[in-house]
XYZ file of C-alpha atoms in Angstrom:
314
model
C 77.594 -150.534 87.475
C 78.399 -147.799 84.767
C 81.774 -147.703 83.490
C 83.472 -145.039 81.147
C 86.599 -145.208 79.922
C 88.584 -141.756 78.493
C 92.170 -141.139 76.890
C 93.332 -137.473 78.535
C 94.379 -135.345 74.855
C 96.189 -132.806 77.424
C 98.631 -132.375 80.124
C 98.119 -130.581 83.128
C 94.042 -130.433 83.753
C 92.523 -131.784 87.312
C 91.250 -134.909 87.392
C 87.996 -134.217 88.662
C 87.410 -131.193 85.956
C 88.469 -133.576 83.560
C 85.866 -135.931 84.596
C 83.272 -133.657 84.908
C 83.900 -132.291 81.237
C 83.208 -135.888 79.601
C 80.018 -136.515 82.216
C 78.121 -133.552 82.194
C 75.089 -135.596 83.881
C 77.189 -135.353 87.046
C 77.625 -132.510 89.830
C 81.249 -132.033 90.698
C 80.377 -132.704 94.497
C 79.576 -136.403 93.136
C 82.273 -136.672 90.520
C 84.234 -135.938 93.584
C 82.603 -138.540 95.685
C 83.340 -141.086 92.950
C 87.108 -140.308 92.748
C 87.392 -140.119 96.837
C 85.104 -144.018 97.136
C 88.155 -145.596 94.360
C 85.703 -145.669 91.382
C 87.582 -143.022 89.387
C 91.401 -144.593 88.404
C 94.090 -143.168 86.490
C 96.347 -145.617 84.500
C 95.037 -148.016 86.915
C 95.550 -146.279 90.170
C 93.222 -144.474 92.875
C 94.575 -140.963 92.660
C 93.063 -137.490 94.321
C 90.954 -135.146 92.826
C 93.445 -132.607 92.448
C 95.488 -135.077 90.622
C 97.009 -133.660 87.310
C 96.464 -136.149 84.622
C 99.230 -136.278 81.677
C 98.170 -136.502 77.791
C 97.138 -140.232 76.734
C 96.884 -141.158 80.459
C 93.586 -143.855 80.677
C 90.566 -142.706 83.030
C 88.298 -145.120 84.151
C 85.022 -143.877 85.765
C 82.653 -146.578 87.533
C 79.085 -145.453 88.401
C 77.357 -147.419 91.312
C 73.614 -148.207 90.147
C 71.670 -146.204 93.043
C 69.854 -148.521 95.464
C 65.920 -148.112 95.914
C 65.424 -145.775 98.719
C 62.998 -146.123 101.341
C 61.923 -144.260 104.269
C 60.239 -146.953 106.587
C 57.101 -145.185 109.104
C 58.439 -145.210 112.341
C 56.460 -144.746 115.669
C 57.660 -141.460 117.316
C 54.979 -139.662 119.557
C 53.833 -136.485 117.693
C 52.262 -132.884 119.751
C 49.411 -132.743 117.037
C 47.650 -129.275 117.154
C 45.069 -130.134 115.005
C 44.443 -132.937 112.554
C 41.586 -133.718 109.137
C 41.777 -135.654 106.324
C 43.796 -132.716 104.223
C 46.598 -131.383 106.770
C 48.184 -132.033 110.105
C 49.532 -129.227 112.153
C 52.632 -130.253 114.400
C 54.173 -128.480 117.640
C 57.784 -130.095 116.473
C 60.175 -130.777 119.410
C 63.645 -129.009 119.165
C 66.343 -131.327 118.066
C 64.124 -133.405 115.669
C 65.211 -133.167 111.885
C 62.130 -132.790 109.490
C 63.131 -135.021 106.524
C 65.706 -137.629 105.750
C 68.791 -136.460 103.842
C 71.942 -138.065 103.071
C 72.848 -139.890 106.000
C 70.246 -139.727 108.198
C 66.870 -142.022 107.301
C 64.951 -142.269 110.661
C 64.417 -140.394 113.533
C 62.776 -137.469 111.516
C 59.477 -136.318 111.560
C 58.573 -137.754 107.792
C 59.340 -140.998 109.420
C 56.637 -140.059 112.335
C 54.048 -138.782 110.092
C 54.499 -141.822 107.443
C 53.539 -144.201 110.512
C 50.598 -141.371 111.960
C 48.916 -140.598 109.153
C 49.717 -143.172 106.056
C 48.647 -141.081 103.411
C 50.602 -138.033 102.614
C 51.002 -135.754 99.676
C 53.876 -137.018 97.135
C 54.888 -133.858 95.655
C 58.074 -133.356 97.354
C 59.307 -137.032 96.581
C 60.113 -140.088 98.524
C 62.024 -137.788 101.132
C 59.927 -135.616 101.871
C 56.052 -136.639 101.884
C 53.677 -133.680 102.924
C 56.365 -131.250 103.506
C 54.968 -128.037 102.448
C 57.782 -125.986 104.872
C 60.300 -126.822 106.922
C 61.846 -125.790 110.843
C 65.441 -126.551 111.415
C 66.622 -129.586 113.174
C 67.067 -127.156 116.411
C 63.904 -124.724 115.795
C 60.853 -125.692 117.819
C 56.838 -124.852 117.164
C 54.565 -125.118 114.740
C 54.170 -126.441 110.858
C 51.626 -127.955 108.792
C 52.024 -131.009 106.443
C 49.874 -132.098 103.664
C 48.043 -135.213 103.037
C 46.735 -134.719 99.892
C 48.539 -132.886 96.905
C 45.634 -130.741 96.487
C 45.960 -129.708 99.595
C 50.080 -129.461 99.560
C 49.417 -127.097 96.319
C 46.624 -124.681 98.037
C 49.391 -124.455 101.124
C 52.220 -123.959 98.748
C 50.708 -121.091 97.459
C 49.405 -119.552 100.736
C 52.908 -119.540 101.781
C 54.693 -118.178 98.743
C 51.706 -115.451 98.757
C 51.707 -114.557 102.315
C 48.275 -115.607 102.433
C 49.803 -117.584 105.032
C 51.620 -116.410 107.869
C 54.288 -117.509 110.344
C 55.352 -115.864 113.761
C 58.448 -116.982 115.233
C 59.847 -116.194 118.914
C 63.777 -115.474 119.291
C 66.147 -114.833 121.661
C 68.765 -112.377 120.649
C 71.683 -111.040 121.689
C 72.328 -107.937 122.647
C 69.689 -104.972 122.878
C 67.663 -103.558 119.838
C 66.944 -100.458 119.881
C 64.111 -100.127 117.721
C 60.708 -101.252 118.820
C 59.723 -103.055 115.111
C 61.576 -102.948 112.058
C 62.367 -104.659 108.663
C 65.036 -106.391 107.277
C 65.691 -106.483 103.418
C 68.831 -108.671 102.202
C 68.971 -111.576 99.920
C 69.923 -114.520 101.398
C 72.203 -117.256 99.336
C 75.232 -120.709 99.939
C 78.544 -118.533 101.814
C 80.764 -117.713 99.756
C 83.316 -119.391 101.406
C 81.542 -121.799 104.429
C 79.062 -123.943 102.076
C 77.458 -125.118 104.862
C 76.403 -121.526 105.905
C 74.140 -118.827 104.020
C 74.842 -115.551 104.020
C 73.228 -112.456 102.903
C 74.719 -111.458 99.890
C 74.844 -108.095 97.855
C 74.286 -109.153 93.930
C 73.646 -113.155 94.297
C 71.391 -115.195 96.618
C 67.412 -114.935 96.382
C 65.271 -112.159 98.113
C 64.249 -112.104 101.582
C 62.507 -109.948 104.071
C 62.147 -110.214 107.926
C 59.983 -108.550 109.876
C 60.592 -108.056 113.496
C 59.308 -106.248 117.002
C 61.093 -106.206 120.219
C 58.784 -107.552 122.899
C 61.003 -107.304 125.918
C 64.471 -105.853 126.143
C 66.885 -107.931 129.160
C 70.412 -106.869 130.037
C 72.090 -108.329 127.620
C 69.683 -110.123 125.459
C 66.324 -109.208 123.601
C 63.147 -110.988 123.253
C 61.918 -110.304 119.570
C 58.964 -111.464 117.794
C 59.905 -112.230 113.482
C 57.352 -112.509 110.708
C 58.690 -114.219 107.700
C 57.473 -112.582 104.258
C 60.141 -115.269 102.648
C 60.923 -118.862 103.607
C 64.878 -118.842 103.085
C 66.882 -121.580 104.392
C 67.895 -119.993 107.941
C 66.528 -116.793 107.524
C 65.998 -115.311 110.742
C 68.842 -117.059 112.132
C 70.914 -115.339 109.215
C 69.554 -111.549 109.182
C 69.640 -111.506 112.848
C 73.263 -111.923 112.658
C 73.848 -109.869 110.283
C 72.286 -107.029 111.781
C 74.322 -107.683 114.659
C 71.885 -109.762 117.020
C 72.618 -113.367 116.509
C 70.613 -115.377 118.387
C 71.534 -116.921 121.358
C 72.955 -120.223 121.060
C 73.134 -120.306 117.601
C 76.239 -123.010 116.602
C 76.450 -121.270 113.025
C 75.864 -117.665 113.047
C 77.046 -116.421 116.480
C 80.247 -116.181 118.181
C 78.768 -114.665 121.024
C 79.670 -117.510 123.417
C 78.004 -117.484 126.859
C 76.748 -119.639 129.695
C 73.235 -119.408 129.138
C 74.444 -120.717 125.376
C 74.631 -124.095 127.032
C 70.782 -124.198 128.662
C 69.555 -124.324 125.101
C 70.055 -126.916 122.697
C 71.182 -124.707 119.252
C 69.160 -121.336 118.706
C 66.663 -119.780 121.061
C 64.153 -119.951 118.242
C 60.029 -121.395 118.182
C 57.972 -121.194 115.368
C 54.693 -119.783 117.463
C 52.356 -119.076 115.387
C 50.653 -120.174 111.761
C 47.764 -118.447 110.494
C 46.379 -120.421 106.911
C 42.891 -120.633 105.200
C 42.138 -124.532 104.887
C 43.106 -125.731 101.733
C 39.657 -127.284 101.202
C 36.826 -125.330 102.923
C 38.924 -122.201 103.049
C 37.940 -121.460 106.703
C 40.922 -119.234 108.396
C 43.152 -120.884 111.349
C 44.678 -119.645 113.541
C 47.779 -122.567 115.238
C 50.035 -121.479 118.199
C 52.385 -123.733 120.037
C 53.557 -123.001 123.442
C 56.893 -121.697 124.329
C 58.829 -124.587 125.190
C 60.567 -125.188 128.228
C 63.769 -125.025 127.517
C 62.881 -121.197 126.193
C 61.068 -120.331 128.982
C 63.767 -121.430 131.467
C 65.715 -118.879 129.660
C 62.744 -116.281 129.586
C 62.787 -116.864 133.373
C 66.243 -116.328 134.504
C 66.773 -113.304 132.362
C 63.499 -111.923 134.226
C 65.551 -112.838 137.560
C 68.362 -110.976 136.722
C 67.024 -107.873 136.053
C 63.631 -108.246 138.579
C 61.047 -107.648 135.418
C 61.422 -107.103 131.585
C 60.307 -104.426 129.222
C 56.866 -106.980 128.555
C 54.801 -106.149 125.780
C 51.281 -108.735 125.846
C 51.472 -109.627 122.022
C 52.633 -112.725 122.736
């Protein structure tokens, strides 16, 4: 345990700006953690922090020493598309999370792969062994994962190059008129919902999405989306915001209706991942099936309208 003590030489400042003035190694989001566990005091006392200290008041400030983390293998039954001694390619279930995070320390796929394959690259860290990309907890389909950081590095680069290239399937709602099109908006944290992204005008980082309308339902669309960026939620987010959420997304739609609840989160499945291998460069081509839950939805929205607008490209 680290402890710092302070005397406050004003009146009137929050606590937790105080604090974070005198320990500039520390985020606020943890100085605030510190004050909200009891290891922040004020003359003594547990306070908020929003807490106005007075001059000469005594702040205390008690650091935990962090505990080792480890993220024990785990044996969860993986849909492997296609496996070497460099990468594994993974059809990921919906509702799986891809890498521990604060909170949650099993049940993910890093725990899966750690018991499948033993050896995995260690550039991301402890948390995140042989993730080169990442799905959301509630997007299905495909990704690769690295077991070497050789070839972690040659995928890393394929995606931030689009050497690489990922297809995704969505449901959306509403119908798009245009048969393809692009969408340009930098993506960044909401301004006001942290949990959310947003595209934003001046902040955020780039982002491009390209899309083509495969089949066109009453009130729903089937699109296919080609990522040029890897953003966190990217489709999810510049679907909504050109006014096609997708259906069943928790975040970004409010378009609440009772085929929301057939679907567990967004109607959205990574289908396809073209890469050169990161070691013989031969190009590969991985596709993972719709999944059922999908095309449940696929069929009913063919039933209520006898066919769809079907276009073969996928």
């Amino acid at each position: 345990m680290e402890t710092y003590e302070y005397r406050s030489e004003q009146d009137g400042q929050r606590l937790d700006l105080f604090v974070a003035a005198q320990l500039d190694k520390l985020s606020r989001s943890n100085i605030q953690k510190l004050i909200a566990t009891g290891n922040v005091s004020v003359n003594g006392k547990n306070v908020k922090a929003n807490h106005r200290i007075k001059y000469s008041d005594l702040i205390r400030v008690s650091i935990p020493v962090p505990q080792p983390l480890t993220i024990k293998p785990e044996n969860i039954p993986l849909n492997i598309l296609y496996e070497d001694s460099d990468i594994i390619v993974i059809n990921k279930c919906r509702g799986m999370i891809v890498h521990p995070a604060p909170g949650v320390y099993s049940g993910t796929l890093v725990n899966a792969l750690l018991y499948h394959c033993h050896d995995l690259s260690g550039i991301n860290g402890i948390i995140r062994p042989g993730i080169v990309h990442r799905l959301d907890k509630d997007t299905s389909g495909v990704m690769v994962a690295a077991k070497t950081d050789a070839a972690h590095l040659s995928l890393a680069k394929q995606i931030s190059s689009k050497t690489a290239t990922r297809c995704y399937l969505a449901i959306v709602n509403g119908n798009i008129s245009e048969t393809a099109g692009q969408i340009n908006g930098n993506i960044g944290r909401h301004p006001v919902d942290r949990k959310k992204m947003a595209v934003l005008i001046d902040k955020g980082k780039p982002a491009t999405t390209l899309f083509k309308t495969l089949e066109h339902f009453r009130q729903y669309t089937l699109v296919k989306c080609r990522l040029l960026t890897g953003r966190t939620h990217q489709i999810r987010v510049h679907m909504a915001y050109i006014g096609h959420p997708l259906l069943g997304d928790p975040t970004y739609s409010k378009c609440k209706k009772p085929l929301d609840k057939l679907i567990m989160g967004q109607a959205l499945h990574s289908y396809t991942l073209q890469l050169h291998h990161p070691v013989t460069g031969r190009e590969m081509l991985f596709t993972a099936p719709i999944p059922d839950d999908m095309n449940h939805l696929i069929n009913i929205l063919h039933n209520e309208i006898g066919c769809g607008k079907n276009d073969s490209a996928y």
